[in-house]
PDB file of C-alpha atoms in Angstrom:
ATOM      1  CA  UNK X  33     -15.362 -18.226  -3.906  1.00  0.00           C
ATOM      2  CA  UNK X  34     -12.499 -16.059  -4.374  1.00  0.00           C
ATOM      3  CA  UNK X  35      -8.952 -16.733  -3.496  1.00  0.00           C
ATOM      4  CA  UNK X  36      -6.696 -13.648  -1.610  1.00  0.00           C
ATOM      5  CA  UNK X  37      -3.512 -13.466  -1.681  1.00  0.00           C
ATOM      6  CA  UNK X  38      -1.323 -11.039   0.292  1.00  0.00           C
ATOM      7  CA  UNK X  39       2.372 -11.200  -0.422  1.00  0.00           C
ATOM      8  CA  UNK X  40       5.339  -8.174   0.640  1.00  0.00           C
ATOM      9  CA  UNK X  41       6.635  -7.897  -2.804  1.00  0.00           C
ATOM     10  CA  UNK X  42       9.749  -4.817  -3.829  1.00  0.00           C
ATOM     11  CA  UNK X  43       8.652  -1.905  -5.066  1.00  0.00           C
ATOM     12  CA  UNK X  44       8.824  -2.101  -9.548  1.00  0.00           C
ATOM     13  CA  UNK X  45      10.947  -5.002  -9.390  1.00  0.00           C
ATOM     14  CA  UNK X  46       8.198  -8.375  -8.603  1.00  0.00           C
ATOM     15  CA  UNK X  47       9.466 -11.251 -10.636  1.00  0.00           C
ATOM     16  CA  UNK X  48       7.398 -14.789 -10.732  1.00  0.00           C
ATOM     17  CA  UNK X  49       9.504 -16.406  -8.520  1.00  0.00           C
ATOM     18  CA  UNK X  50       8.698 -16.341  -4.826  1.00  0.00           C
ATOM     19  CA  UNK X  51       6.633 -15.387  -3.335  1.00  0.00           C
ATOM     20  CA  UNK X  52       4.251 -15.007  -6.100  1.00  0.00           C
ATOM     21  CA  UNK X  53       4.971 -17.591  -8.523  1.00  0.00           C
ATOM     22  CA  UNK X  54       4.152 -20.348  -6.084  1.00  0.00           C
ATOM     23  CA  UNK X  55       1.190 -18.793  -4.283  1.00  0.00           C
ATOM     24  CA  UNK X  56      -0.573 -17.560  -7.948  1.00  0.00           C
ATOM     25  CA  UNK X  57       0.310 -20.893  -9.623  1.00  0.00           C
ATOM     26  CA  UNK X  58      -2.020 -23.062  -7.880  1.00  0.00           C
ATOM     27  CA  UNK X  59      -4.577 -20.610  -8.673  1.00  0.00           C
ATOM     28  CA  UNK X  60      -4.462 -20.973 -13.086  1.00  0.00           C
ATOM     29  CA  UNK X  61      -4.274 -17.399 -13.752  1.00  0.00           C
ATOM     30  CA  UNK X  62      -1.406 -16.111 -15.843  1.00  0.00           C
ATOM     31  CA  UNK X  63       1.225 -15.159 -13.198  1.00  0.00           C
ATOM     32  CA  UNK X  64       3.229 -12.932 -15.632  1.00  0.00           C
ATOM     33  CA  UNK X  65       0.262 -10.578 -16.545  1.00  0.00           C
ATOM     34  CA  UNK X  66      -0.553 -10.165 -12.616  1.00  0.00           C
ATOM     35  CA  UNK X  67       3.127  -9.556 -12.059  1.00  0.00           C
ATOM     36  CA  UNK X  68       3.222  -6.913 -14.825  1.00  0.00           C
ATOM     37  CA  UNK X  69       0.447  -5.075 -13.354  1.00  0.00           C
ATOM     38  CA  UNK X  70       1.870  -5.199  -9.804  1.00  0.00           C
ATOM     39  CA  UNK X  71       5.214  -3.446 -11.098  1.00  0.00           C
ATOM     40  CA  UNK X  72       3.074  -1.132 -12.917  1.00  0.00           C
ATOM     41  CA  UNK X  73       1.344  -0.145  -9.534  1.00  0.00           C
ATOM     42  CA  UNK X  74       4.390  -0.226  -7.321  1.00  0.00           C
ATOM     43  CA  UNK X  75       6.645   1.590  -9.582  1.00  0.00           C
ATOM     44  CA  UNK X  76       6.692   4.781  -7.289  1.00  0.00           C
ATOM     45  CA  UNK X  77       7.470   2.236  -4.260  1.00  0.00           C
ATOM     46  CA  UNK X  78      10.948   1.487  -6.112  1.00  0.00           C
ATOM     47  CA  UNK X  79      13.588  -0.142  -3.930  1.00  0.00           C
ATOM     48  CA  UNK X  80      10.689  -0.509  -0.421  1.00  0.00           C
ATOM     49  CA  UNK X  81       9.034  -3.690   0.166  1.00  0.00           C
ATOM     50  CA  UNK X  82       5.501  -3.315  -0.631  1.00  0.00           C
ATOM     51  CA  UNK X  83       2.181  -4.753   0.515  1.00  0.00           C
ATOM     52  CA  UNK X  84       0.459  -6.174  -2.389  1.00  0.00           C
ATOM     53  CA  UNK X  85      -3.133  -8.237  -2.141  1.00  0.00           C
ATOM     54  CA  UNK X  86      -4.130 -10.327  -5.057  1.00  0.00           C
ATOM     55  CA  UNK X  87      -8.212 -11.223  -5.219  1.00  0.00           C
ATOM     56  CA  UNK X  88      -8.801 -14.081  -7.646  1.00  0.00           C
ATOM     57  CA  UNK X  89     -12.285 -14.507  -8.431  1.00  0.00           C
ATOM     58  CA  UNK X  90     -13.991 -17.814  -9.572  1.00  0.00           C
ATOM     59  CA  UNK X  91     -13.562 -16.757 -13.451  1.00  0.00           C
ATOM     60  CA  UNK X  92     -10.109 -16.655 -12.987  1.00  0.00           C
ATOM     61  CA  UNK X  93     -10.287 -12.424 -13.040  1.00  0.00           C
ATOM     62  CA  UNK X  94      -7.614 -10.784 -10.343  1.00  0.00           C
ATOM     63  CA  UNK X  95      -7.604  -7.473  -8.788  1.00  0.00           C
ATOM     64  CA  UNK X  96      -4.731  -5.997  -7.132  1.00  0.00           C
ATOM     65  CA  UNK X  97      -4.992  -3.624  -4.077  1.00  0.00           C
ATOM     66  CA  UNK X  98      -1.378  -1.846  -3.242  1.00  0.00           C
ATOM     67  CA  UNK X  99      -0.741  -1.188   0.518  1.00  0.00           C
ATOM     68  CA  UNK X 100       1.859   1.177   2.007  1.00  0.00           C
ATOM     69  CA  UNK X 101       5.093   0.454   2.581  1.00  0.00           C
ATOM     70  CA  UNK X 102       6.327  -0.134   6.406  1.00  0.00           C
ATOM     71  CA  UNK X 103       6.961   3.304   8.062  1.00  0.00           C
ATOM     72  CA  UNK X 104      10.494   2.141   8.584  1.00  0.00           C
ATOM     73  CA  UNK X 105      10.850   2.149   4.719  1.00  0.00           C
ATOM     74  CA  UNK X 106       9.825   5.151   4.340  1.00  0.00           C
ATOM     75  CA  UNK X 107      11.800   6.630   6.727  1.00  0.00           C
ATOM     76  CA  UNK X 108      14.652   5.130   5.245  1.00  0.00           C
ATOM     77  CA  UNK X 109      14.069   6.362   1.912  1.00  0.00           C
ATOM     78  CA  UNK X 110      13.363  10.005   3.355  1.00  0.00           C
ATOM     79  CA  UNK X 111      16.328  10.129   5.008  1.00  0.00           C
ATOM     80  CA  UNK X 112      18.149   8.478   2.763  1.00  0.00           C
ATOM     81  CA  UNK X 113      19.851   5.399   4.340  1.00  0.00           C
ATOM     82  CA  UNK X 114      20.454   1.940   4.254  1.00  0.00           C
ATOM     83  CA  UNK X 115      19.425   0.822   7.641  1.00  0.00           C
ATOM     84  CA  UNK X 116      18.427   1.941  11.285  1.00  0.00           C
ATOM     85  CA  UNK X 117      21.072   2.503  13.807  1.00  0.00           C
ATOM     86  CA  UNK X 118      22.759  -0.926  15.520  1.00  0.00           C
ATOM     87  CA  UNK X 119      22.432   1.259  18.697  1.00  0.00           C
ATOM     88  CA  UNK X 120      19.713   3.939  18.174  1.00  0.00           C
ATOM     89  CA  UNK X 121      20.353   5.940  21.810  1.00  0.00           C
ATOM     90  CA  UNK X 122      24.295   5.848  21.163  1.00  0.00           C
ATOM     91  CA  UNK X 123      24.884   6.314  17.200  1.00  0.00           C
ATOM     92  CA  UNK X 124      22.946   8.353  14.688  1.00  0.00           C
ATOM     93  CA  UNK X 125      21.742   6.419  11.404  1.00  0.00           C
ATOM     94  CA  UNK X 126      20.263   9.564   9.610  1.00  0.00           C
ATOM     95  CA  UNK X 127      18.329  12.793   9.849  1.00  0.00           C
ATOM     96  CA  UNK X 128      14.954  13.176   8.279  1.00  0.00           C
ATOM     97  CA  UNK X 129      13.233  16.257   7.943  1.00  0.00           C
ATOM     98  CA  UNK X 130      10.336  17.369  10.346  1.00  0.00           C
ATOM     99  CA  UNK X 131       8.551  17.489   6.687  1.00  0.00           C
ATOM    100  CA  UNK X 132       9.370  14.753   5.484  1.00  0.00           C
ATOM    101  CA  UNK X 133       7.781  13.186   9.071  1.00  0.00           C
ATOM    102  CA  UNK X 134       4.598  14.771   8.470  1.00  0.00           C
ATOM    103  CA  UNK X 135       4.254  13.570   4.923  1.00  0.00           C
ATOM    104  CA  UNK X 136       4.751  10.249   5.902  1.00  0.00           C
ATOM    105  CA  UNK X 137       1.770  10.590   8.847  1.00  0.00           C
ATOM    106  CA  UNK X 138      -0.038  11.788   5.733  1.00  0.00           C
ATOM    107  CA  UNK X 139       0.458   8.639   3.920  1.00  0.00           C
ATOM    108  CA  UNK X 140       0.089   6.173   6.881  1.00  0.00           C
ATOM    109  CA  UNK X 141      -2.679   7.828   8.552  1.00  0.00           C
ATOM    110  CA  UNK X 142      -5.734   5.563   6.950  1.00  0.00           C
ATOM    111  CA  UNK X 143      -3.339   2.384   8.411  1.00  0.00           C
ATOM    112  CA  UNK X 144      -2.286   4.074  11.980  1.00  0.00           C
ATOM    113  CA  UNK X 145      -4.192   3.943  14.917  1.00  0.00           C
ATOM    114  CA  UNK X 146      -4.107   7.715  14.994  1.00  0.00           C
ATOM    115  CA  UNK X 147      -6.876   9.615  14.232  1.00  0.00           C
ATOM    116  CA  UNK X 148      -5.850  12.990  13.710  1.00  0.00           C
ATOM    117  CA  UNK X 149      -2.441  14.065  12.447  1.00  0.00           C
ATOM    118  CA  UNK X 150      -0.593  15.181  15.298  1.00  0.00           C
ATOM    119  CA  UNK X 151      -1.121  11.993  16.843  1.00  0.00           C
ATOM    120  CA  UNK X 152       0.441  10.189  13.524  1.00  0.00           C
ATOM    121  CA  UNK X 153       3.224  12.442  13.553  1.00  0.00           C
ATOM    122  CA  UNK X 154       4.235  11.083  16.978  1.00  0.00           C
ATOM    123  CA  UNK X 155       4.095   7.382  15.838  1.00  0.00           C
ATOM    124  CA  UNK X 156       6.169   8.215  13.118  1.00  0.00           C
ATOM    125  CA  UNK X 157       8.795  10.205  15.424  1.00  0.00           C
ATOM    126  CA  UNK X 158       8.529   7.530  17.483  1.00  0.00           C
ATOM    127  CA  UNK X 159       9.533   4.980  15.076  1.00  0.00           C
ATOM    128  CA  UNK X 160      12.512   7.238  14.490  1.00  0.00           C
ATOM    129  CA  UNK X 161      13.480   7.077  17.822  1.00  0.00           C
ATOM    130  CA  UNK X 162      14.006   3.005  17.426  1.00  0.00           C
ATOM    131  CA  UNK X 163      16.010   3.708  14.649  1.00  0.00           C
ATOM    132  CA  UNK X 164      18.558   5.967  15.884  1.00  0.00           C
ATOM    133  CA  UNK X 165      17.158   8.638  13.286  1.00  0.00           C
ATOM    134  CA  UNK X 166      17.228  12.291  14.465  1.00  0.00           C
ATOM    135  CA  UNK X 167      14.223  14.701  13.172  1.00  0.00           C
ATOM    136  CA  UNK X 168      16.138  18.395  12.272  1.00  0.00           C
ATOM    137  CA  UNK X 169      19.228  17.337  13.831  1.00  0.00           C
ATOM    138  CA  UNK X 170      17.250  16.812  17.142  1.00  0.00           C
ATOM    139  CA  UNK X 171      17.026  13.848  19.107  1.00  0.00           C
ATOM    140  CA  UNK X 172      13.339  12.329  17.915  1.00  0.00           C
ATOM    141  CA  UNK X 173      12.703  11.982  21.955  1.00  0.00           C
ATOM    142  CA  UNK X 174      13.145  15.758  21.958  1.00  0.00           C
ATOM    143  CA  UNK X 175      10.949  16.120  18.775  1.00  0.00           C
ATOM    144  CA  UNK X 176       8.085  14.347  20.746  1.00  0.00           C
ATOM    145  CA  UNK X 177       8.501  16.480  23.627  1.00  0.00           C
ATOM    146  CA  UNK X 178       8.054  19.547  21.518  1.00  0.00           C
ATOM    147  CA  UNK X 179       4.908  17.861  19.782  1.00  0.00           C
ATOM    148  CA  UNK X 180       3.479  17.172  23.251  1.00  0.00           C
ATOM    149  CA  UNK X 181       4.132  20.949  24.507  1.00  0.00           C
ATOM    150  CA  UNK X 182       2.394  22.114  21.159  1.00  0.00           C
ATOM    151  CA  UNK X 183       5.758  23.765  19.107  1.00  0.00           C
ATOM    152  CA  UNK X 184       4.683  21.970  16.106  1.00  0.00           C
ATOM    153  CA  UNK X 185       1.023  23.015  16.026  1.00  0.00           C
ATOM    154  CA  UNK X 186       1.307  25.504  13.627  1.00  0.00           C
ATOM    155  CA  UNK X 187       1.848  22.872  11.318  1.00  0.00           C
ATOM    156  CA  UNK X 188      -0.072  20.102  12.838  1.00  0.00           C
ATOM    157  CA  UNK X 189      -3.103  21.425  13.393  1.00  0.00           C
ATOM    158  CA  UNK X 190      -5.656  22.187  10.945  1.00  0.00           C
TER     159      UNK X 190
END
């Protein structure tokens, strides 16, 4: 029977401490060459905690599936900051592009309980919104009202 493991590891930069070491240990597969690979597949992931699941079959062979990062991290890394807002509807933690929004509905949409794009592109505004992150120097509560009254469709809608 095969053993799963599913472990938020950062992006490039997994080590064999935990939380891999001690969940892949048990297991008698060399930790190191499953670590390797893992930075291998997260290098483009660098500095964002990312999903990793490690299958371990009875002959000791692994496979490793990569997930995608928390919207929240990619957010951050789009709009370049450290951290969301202390107090999102009072101070301003960053500004990402409307772009940059829609490319991130691209990447989450498999994951999201959207179905079509436009819909994604809300969640992700949305998630802005918690964040204190405006969307093209707008307020992201404005940015979902235009979505809603159809500004955006030019580019939403295919």
């Amino acid at each position: 029977m095969a053993e799963v493991v599913e472990v938020l590891v950062p992006g490039g930069k997994a080590t064999a401490g935990p939380p891999l070491g001690p969940s892949l240990g048990p297991l008698g597969i060399n930790v190191k060459a499953v670590v390797d690979e893992i930075n291998k597949k997260t290098a483009t992931f660098n500095g964002m905690q990312v999903p990793v699941k490690i299958e371990v079959d009875a002959k000791k062979n692994f496979t490793i599936s990569v997930g995608i990062p928390p919207t929240t991290a990619l957010i951050k890394k789009e709009a370049n900051i450290e951290k969301g807002s202390a107090e999102p509807n009072v101070k301003v933690a960053g500004n990402l592009p409307f772009e940059a929004a829609v490319r991130i509905a691209n990447m989450k949409l498999e994951g999201m309980l959207s179905y079509e794009l436009k819909t994604a592109v809300r969640e992700v505004v949305g998630t802005c919104v918690s964040m204190g992150v405006t969307v093209d120097g707008k307020r992201a509560k404005e940015v979902l009202t235009d979505i809603a009254a159809g500004k955006y469709d030019s580019v939403l809608v295919k």
